[in-house]
Short mmCIF file of C-alpha atoms in Angstrom, two decimals:
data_model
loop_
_atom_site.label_atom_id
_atom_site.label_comp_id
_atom_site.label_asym_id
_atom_site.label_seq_id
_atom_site.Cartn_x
_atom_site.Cartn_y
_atom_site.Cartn_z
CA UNK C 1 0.00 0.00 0.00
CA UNK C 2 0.92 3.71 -0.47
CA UNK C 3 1.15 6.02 2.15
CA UNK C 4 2.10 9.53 1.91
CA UNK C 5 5.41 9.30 2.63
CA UNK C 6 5.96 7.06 -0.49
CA UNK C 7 4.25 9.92 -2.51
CA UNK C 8 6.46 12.47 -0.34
CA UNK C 9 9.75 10.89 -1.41
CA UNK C 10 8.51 10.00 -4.96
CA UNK C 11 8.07 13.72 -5.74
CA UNK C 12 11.22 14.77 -3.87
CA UNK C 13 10.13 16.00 -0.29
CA UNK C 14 12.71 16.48 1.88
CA UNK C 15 12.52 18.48 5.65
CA UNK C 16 13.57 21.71 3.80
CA UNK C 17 11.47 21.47 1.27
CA UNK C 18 8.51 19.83 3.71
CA UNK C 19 8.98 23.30 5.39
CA UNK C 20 8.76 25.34 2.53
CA UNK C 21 6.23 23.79 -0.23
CA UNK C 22 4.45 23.87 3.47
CA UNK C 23 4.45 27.69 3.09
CA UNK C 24 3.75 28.23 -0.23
CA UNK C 25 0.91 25.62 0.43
CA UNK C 26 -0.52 27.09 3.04
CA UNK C 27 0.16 30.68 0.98
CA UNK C 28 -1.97 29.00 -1.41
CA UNK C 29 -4.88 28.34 0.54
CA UNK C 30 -4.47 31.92 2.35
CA UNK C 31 -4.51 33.26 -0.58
CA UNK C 32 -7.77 32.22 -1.75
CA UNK C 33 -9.33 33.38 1.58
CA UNK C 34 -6.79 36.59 0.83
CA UNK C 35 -8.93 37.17 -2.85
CA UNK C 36 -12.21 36.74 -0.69
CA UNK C 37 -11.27 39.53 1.57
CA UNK C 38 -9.88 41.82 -0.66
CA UNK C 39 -12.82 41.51 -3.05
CA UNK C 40 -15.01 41.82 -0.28
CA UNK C 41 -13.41 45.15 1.70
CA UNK C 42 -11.61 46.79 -1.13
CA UNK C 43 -13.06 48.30 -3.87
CA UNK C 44 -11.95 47.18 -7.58
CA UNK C 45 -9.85 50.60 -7.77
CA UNK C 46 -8.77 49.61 -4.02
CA UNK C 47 -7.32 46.13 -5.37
CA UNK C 48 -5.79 48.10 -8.08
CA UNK C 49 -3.42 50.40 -5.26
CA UNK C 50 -3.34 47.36 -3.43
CA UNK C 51 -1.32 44.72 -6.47
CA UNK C 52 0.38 48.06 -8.02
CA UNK C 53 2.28 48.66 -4.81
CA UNK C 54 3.74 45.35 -4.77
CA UNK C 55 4.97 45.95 -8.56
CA UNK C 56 6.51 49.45 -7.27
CA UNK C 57 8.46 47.79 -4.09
CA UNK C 58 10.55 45.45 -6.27
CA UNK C 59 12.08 48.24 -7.08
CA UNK C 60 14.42 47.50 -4.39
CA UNK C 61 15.71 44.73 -7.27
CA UNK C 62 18.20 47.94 -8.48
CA UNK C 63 19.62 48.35 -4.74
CA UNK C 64 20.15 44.58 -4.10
CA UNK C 65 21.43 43.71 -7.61
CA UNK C 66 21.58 39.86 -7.01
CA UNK C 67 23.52 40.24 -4.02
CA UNK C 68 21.60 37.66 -1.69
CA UNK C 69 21.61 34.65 -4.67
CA UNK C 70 24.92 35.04 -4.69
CA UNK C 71 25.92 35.24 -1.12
CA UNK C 72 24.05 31.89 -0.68
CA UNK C 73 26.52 30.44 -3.54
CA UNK C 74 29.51 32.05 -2.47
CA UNK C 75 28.99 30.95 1.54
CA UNK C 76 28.05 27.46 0.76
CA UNK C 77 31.40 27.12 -1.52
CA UNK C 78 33.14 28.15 1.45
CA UNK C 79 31.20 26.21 4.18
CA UNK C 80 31.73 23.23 2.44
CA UNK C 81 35.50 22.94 3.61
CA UNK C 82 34.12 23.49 7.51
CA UNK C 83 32.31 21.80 9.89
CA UNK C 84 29.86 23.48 12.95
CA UNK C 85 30.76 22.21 16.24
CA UNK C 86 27.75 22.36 19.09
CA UNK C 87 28.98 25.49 20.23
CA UNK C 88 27.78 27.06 16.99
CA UNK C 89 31.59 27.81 15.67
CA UNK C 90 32.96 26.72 12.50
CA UNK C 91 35.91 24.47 12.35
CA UNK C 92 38.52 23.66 10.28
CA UNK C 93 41.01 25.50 7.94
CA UNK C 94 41.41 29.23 9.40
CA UNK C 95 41.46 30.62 5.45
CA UNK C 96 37.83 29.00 5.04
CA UNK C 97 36.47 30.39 8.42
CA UNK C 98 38.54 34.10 7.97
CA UNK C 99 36.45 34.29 4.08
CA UNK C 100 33.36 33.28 5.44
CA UNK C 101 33.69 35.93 8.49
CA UNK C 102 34.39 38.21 5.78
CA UNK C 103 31.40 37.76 3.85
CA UNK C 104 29.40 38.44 6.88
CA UNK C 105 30.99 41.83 7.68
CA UNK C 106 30.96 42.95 3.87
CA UNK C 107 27.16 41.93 3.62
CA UNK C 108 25.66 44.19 7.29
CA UNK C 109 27.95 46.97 5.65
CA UNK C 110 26.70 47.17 2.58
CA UNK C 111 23.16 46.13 3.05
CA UNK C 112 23.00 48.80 5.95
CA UNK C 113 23.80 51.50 3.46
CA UNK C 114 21.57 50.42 0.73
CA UNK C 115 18.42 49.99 2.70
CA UNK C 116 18.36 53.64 3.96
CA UNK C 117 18.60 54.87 0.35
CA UNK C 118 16.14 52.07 -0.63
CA UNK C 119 13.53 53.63 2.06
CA UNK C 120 14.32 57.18 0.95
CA UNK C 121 13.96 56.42 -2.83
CA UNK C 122 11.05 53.95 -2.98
CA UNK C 123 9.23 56.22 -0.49
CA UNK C 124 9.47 59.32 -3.68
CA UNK C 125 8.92 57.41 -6.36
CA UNK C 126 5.92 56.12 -4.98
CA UNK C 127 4.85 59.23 -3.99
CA UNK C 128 5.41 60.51 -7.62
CA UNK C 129 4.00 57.57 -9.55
CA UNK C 130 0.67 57.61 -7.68
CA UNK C 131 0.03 61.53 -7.12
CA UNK C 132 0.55 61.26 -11.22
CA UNK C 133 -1.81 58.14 -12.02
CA UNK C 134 -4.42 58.34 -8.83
CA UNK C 135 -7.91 59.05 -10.69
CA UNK C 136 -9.58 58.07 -7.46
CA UNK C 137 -10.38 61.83 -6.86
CA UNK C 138 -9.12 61.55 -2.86
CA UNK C 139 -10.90 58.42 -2.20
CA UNK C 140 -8.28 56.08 -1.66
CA UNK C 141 -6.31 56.46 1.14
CA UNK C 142 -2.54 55.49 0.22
CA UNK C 143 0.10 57.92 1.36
CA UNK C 144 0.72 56.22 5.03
CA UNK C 145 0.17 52.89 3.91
CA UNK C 146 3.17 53.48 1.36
CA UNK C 147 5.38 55.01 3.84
CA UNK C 148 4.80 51.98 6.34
CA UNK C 149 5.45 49.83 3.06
CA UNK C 150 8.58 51.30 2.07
CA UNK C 151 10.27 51.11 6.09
CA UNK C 152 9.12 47.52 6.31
CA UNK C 153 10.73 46.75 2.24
CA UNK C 154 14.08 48.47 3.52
CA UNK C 155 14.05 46.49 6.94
CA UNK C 156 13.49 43.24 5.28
CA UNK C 157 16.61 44.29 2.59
CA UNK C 158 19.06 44.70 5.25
CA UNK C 159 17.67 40.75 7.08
CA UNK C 160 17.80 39.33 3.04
CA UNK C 161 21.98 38.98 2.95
CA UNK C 162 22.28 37.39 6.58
CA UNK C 163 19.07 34.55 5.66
CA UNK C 164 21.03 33.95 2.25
CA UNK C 165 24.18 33.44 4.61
CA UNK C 166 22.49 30.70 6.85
CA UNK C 167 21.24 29.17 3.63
CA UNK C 168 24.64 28.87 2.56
CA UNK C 169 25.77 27.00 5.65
CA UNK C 170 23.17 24.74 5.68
CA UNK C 171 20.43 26.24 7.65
CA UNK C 172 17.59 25.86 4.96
CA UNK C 173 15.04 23.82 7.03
CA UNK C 174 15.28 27.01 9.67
CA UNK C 175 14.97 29.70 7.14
CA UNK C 176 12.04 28.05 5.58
CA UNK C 177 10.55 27.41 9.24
CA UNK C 178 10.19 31.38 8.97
CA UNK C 179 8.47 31.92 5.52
CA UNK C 180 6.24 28.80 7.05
CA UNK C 181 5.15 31.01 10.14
CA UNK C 182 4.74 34.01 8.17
CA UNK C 183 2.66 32.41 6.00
CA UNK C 184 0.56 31.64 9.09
CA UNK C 185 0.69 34.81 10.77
CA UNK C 186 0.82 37.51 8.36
CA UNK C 187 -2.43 36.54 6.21
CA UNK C 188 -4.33 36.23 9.44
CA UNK C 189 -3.24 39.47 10.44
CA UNK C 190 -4.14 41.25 7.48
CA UNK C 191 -7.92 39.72 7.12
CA UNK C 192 -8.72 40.97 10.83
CA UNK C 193 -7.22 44.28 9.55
CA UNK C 194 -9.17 44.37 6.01
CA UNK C 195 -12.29 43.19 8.52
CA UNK C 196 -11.61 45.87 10.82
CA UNK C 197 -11.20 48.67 7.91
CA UNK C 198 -7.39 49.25 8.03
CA UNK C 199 -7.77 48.83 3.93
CA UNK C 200 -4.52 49.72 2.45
CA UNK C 201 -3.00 49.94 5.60
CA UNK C 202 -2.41 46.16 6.18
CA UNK C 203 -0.08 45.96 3.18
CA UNK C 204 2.79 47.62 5.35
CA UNK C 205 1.78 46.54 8.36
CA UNK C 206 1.99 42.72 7.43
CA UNK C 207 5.33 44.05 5.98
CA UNK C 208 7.16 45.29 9.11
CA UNK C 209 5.48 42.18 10.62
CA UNK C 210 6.93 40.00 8.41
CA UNK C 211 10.55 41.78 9.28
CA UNK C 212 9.54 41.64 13.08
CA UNK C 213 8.92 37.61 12.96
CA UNK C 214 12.04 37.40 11.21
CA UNK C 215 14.05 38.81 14.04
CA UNK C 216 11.90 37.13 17.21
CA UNK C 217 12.83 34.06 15.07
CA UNK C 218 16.90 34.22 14.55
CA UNK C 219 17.64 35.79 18.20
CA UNK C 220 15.49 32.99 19.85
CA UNK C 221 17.39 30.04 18.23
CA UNK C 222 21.06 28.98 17.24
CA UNK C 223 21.24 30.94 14.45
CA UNK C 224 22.04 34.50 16.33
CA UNK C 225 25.08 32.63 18.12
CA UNK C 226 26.13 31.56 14.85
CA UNK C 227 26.27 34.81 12.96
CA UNK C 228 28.05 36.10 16.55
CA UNK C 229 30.34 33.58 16.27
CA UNK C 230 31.10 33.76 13.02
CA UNK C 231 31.51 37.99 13.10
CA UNK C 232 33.88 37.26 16.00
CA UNK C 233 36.09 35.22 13.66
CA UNK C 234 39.86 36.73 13.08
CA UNK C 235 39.94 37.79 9.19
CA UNK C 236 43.05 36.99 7.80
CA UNK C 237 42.10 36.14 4.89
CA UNK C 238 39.38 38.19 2.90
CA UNK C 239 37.01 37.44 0.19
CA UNK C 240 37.58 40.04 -2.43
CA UNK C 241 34.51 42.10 -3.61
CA UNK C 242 36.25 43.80 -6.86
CA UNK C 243 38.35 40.81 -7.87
CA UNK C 244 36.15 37.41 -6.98
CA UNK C 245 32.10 38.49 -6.72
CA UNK C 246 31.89 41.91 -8.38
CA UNK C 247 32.85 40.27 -11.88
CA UNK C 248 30.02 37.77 -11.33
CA UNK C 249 27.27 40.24 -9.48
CA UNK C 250 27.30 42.70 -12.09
CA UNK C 251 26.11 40.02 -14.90
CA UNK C 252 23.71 38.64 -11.92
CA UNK C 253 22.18 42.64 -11.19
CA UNK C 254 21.69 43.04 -14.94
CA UNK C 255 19.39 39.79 -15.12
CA UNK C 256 17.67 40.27 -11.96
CA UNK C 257 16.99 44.06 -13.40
CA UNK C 258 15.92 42.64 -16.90
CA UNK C 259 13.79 40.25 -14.84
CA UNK C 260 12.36 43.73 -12.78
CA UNK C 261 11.43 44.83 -16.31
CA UNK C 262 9.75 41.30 -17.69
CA UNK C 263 7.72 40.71 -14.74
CA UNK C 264 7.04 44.24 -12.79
CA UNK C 265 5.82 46.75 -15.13
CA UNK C 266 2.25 44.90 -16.36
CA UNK C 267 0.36 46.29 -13.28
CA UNK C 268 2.43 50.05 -13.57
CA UNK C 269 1.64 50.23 -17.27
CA UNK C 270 -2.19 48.80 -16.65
CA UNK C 271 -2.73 51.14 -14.12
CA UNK C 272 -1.64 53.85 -16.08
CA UNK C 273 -3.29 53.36 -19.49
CA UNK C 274 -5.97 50.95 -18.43
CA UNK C 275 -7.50 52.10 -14.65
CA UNK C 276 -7.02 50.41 -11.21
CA UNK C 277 -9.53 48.02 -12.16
CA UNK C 278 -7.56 46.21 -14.89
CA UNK C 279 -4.72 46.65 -12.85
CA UNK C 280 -6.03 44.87 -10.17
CA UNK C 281 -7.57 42.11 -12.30
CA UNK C 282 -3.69 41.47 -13.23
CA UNK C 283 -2.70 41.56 -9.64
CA UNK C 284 -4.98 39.14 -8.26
CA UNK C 285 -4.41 36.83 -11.25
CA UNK C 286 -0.47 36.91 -10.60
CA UNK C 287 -0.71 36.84 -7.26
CA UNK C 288 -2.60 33.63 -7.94
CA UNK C 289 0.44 32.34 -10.36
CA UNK C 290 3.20 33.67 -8.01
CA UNK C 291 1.72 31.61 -5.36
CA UNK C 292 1.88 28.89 -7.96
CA UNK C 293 5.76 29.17 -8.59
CA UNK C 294 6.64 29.70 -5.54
CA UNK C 295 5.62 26.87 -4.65
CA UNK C 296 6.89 24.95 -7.26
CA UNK C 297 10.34 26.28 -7.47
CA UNK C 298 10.84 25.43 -3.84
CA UNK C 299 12.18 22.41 -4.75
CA UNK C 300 14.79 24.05 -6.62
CA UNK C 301 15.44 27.03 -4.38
CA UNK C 302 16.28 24.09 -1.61
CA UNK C 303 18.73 22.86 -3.34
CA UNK C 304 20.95 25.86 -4.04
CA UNK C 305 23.39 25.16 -1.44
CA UNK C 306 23.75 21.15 -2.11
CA UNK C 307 24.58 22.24 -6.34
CA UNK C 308 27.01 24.56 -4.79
CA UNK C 309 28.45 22.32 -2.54
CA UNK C 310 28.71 19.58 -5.05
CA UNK C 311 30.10 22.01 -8.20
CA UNK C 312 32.67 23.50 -5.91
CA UNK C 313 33.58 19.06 -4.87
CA UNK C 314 33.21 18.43 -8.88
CA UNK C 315 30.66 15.44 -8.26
CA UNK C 316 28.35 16.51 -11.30
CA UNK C 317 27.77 12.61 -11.49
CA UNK C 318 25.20 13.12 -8.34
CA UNK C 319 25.06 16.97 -8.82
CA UNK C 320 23.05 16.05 -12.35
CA UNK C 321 20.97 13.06 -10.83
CA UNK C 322 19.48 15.47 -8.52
CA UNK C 323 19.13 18.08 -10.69
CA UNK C 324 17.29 16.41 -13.60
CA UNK C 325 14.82 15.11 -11.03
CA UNK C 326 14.44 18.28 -9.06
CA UNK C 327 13.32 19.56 -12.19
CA UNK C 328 10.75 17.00 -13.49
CA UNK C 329 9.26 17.18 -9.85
CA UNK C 330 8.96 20.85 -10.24
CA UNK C 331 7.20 21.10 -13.23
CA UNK C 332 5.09 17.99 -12.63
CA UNK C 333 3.51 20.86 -9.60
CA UNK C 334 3.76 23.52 -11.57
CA UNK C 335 1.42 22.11 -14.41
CA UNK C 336 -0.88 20.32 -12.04
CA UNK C 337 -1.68 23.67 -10.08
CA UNK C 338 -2.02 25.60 -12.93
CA UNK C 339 -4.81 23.05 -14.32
CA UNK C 340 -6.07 23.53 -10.45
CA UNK C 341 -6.09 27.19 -10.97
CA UNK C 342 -8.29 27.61 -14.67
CA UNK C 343 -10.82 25.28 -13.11
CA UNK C 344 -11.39 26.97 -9.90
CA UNK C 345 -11.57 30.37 -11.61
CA UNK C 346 -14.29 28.49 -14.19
CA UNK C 347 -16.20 27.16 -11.11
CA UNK C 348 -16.16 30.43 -9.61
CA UNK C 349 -17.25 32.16 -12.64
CA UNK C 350 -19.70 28.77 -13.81
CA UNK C 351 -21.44 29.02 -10.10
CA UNK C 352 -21.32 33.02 -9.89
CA UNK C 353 -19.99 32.87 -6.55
CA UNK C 354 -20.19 36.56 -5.48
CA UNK C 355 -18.33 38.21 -2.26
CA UNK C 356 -21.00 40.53 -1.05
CA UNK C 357 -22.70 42.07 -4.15
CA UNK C 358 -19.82 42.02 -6.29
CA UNK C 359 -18.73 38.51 -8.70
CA UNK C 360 -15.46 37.22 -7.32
CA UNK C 361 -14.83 35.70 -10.85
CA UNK C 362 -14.69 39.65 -12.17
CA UNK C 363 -11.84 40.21 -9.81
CA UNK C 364 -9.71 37.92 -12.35
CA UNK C 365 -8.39 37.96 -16.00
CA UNK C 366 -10.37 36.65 -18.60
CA UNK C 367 -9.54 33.07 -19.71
CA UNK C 368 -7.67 33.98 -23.20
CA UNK C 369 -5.30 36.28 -20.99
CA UNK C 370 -4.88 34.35 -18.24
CA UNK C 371 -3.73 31.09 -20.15
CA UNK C 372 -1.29 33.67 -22.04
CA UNK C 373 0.24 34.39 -18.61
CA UNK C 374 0.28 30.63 -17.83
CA UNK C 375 1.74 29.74 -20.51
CA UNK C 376 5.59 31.67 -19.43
CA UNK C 377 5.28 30.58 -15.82
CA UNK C 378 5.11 26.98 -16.89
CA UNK C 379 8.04 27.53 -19.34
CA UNK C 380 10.00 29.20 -16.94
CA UNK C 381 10.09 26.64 -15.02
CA UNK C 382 12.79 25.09 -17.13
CA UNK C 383 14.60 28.07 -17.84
CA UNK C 384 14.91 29.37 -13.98
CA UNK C 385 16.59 25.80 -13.44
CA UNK C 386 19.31 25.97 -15.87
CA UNK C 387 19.96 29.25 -15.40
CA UNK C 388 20.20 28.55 -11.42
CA UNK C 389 22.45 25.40 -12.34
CA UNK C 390 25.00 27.43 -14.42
CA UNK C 391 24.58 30.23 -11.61
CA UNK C 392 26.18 27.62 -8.79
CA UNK C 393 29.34 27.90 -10.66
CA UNK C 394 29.84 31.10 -9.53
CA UNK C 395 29.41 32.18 -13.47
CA UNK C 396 26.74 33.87 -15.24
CA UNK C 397 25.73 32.92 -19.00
CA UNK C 398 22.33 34.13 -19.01
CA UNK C 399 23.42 37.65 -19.05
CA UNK C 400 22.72 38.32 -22.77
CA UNK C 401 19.95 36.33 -22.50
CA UNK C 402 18.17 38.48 -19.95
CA UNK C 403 19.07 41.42 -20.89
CA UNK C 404 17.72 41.18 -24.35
CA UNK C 405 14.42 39.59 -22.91
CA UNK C 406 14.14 41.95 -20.72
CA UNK C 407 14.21 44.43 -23.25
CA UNK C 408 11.91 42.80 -25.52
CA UNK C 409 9.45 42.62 -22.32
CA UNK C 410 10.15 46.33 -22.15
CA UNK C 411 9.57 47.53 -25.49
CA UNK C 412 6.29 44.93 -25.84
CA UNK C 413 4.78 46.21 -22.69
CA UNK C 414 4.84 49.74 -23.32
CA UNK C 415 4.20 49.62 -26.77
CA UNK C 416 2.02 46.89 -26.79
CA UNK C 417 -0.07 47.94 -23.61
CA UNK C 418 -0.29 51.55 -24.76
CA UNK C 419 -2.08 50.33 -28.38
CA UNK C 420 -3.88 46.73 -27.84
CA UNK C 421 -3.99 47.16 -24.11
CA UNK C 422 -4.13 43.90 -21.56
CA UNK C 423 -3.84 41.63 -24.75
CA UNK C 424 -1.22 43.50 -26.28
CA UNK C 425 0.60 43.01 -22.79
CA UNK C 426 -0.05 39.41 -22.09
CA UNK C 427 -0.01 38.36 -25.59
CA UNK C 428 3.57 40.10 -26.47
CA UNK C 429 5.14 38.28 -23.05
CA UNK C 430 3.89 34.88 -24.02
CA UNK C 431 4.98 35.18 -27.56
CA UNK C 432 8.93 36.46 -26.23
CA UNK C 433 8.72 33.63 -23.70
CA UNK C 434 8.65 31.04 -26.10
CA UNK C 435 10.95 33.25 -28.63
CA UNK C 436 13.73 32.88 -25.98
CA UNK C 437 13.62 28.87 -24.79
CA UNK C 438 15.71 27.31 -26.91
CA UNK C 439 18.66 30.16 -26.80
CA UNK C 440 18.16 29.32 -23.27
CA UNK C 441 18.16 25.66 -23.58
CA UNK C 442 21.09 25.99 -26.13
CA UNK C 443 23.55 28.04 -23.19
CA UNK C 444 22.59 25.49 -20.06
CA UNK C 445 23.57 22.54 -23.08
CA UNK C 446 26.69 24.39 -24.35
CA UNK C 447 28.30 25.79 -20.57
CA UNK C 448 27.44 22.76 -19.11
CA UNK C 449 29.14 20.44 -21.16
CA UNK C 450 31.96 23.10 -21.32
CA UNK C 451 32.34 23.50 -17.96
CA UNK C 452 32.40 19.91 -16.76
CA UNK C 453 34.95 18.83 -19.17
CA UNK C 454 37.77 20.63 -17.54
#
């Protein structure tokens, strides 16, 4: 007979990854009961402030430049070569434990500096963007809300460095344990608040929550001594920004920033040309498919620290066993809740199921648009994995790749938005997603058979 921990194993379940698919899962189902509340005590030009600020935050994607991806790489790499003893300190070769000491210093320094101009710059530019695009005549209230938004966004920046360093050293199960309890606690906050009439104010209060958790949760376990210990360490040896990460972040910042301009500007653009309605049909129906990936890719984002770990010990025997199946488990869950997703937004619509006097299934994208939005998640499935493979190496040969995407993404959305509107926008990205796969398949095939030869 088959239990569920057959299943479990069969599709690649680990504790980590038990901890956060848990998350996302329970994301999932919060965010269902999320749509019902914000259909039922926001307005549809309320939902349109309320997805739009999320596109506006990530933002912050030009102050972290792929910093935190590559800590996690660069840590792990080093961690590999050292053991932790109960007492929470590293052993082993004093070069190893001076580097990784030196990460840690680097990483509070530098993330302290760019979260304060984060907060100062997100905090204008959202001012600017919705002073110039507001056509609610006064009746949305959204100038605290953003300012709460923006301290809680540049909190959580300067935590984002030191939970990519934990990763690196192994301490995935316990960073996931936090997204899990968020993903308990923050939802349920905000539906009291959005019951109690807080409206837009429970975006930035769930996000300094989020930061607060984050903090109760490292200084009450192991993980505080650690990063103590490990700033304690003597540096001797230093990891050198200009000459060993530098060359690789800059190629990471410009794909993370072509990403910023594939995936962040349909609910900016909508807004503007199209209303807060449309806009917040597109937010609710990515928020939906975010929720999907997420969950999906956290069987890849697990195992970031074991390809890096096994790249930097040259076993690409196992390192490609687990990788090939990592990724057929992945987009086994990705399809399935996709399929999950069109049918529950048919029932809804089929049934009319209506949150107070308004139909829920309005609060979505229509079918044809929605399936052309589908359609790049599921693909990008593949192409986030072999990008993230090539990215262990400490090398990144997506860079022309993004960039041009990104452009393409750019150019379609604005030009495509302004003259054919929401299917000029969701048709264009589809039809570039599918443009782009097999240059992408073509550089994982190429570098990784180039790489592994030497």
């Amino acid at each position: 007979m088959i239990t569920l921990k057959d299943i479990a194993k069969r599709i690649g379940i680990d504790k980590s990854i038990a901890y956060s698919s848990g998350a996302r899962i329970i994301q999932a189902f919060t965010g269902v009961a999320s749509i019902i509340f914000i259909s039922r005590f926001l307005t549809g030009i309320e939902q349109g402030f309320y997805y739009t600020f999320g596109s506006i935050v990530a933002i912050q994607v030009f102050f972290e430049l792929g910093l935190t991806g590559i800590i996690t790489q660069y840590v792990a790499h080093e961690a590999s070569h050292l053991i932790l003893n109960n007492q929470q300190q590293f052993e082993g070769e004093e070069k190893y434990r001076s580097r990784l000491s030196s990460l840690l210093r680097f990483s509070v320094k530098w993330y302290a500096i760019i979260s304060i101009l984060l907060l100062i710059i997100l905090t204008f530019v959202g001012f600017i963007f919705f002073e110039r695009y507001d056509k609610s005549e006064g009746t949305v209230s959204w100038r605290i809300p953003w300012i709460l938004i923006s301290l809680g966004t540049a909190i959580k920046l300067f935590q984002s460095p030191l939970t990519s360093l934990l990763m690196g050293i192994g301490k995935v199960k316990e960073m996931s344990k936090i997204g899990f309890y968020q993903q308990i606690i923050l939802p349920t906050s905000a539906w009291i608040g959005l019951a109690c009439g807080f409206k837009l104010y429970v975006v930035g209060i769930s996000t300094i929550l989020a930061a607060l958790i984050w903090n109760i949760y490292v200084s009450r376990t192991s993980m505080q001594r650690i990063l103590i210990n490990l700033w304690k360490e003597k540096i001797t040896v230093r990891v050198q920004y200009m000459q060993e990460i530098f060359p690789f972040q800059w190629k990471i910042a410009l794909s993370w920033i072509s990403g910023y301009f594939i995936f962040q500007l349909f609910n900016p653009v909508l807004f503007a040309t199209e209303g807060a309605v449309v806009a917040g049909q597109m937010g609710m129906t990515l928020a939906a498919l975010n929720g999907i990936q997420a969950l999906s890719t956290s069987w890849l984002s697990t195992k970031v620290p074991l390809y890096s770990q096994l790249i930097a010990l040259k076993d690409y025997k196992r390192l490609d066993q687990i990788f090939n199946q990592t990724l057929k488990q992945m987009a086994f869950v990705c399809f399935i809740l996709l399929c999950i997703m069109m049918i529950g937004v048919w029932g809804i619509r089929y049934f009319d199921i209506c949150i107070g006097e308004e139909a829920l299934g309005e609060r979505f994208l229509d079918y044809i648009p929605m399936l052309l939005m589908m359609i790049p998640l599921f693909i990008n499935q593949y192409v986030t994995s072999w990008a993230t493979y090539l990215r262990c190496h400490k090398k990144e040969p997506f860079l022309v790749n993004s960039i041009c995407a990104g452009i393409a993404c750019c150019l379609s959305t604005f030009i495509l938005g302004k003259y054919f509107g929401l299917y000029g926008v969701t048709g264009g990205y589809c039809f570039i997603t599918i443009t782009f796969l097999p240059w992408g398949y073509n550089i994982y095939k190429t570098k990784k058979n180039q790489w592994h030869e030497k």
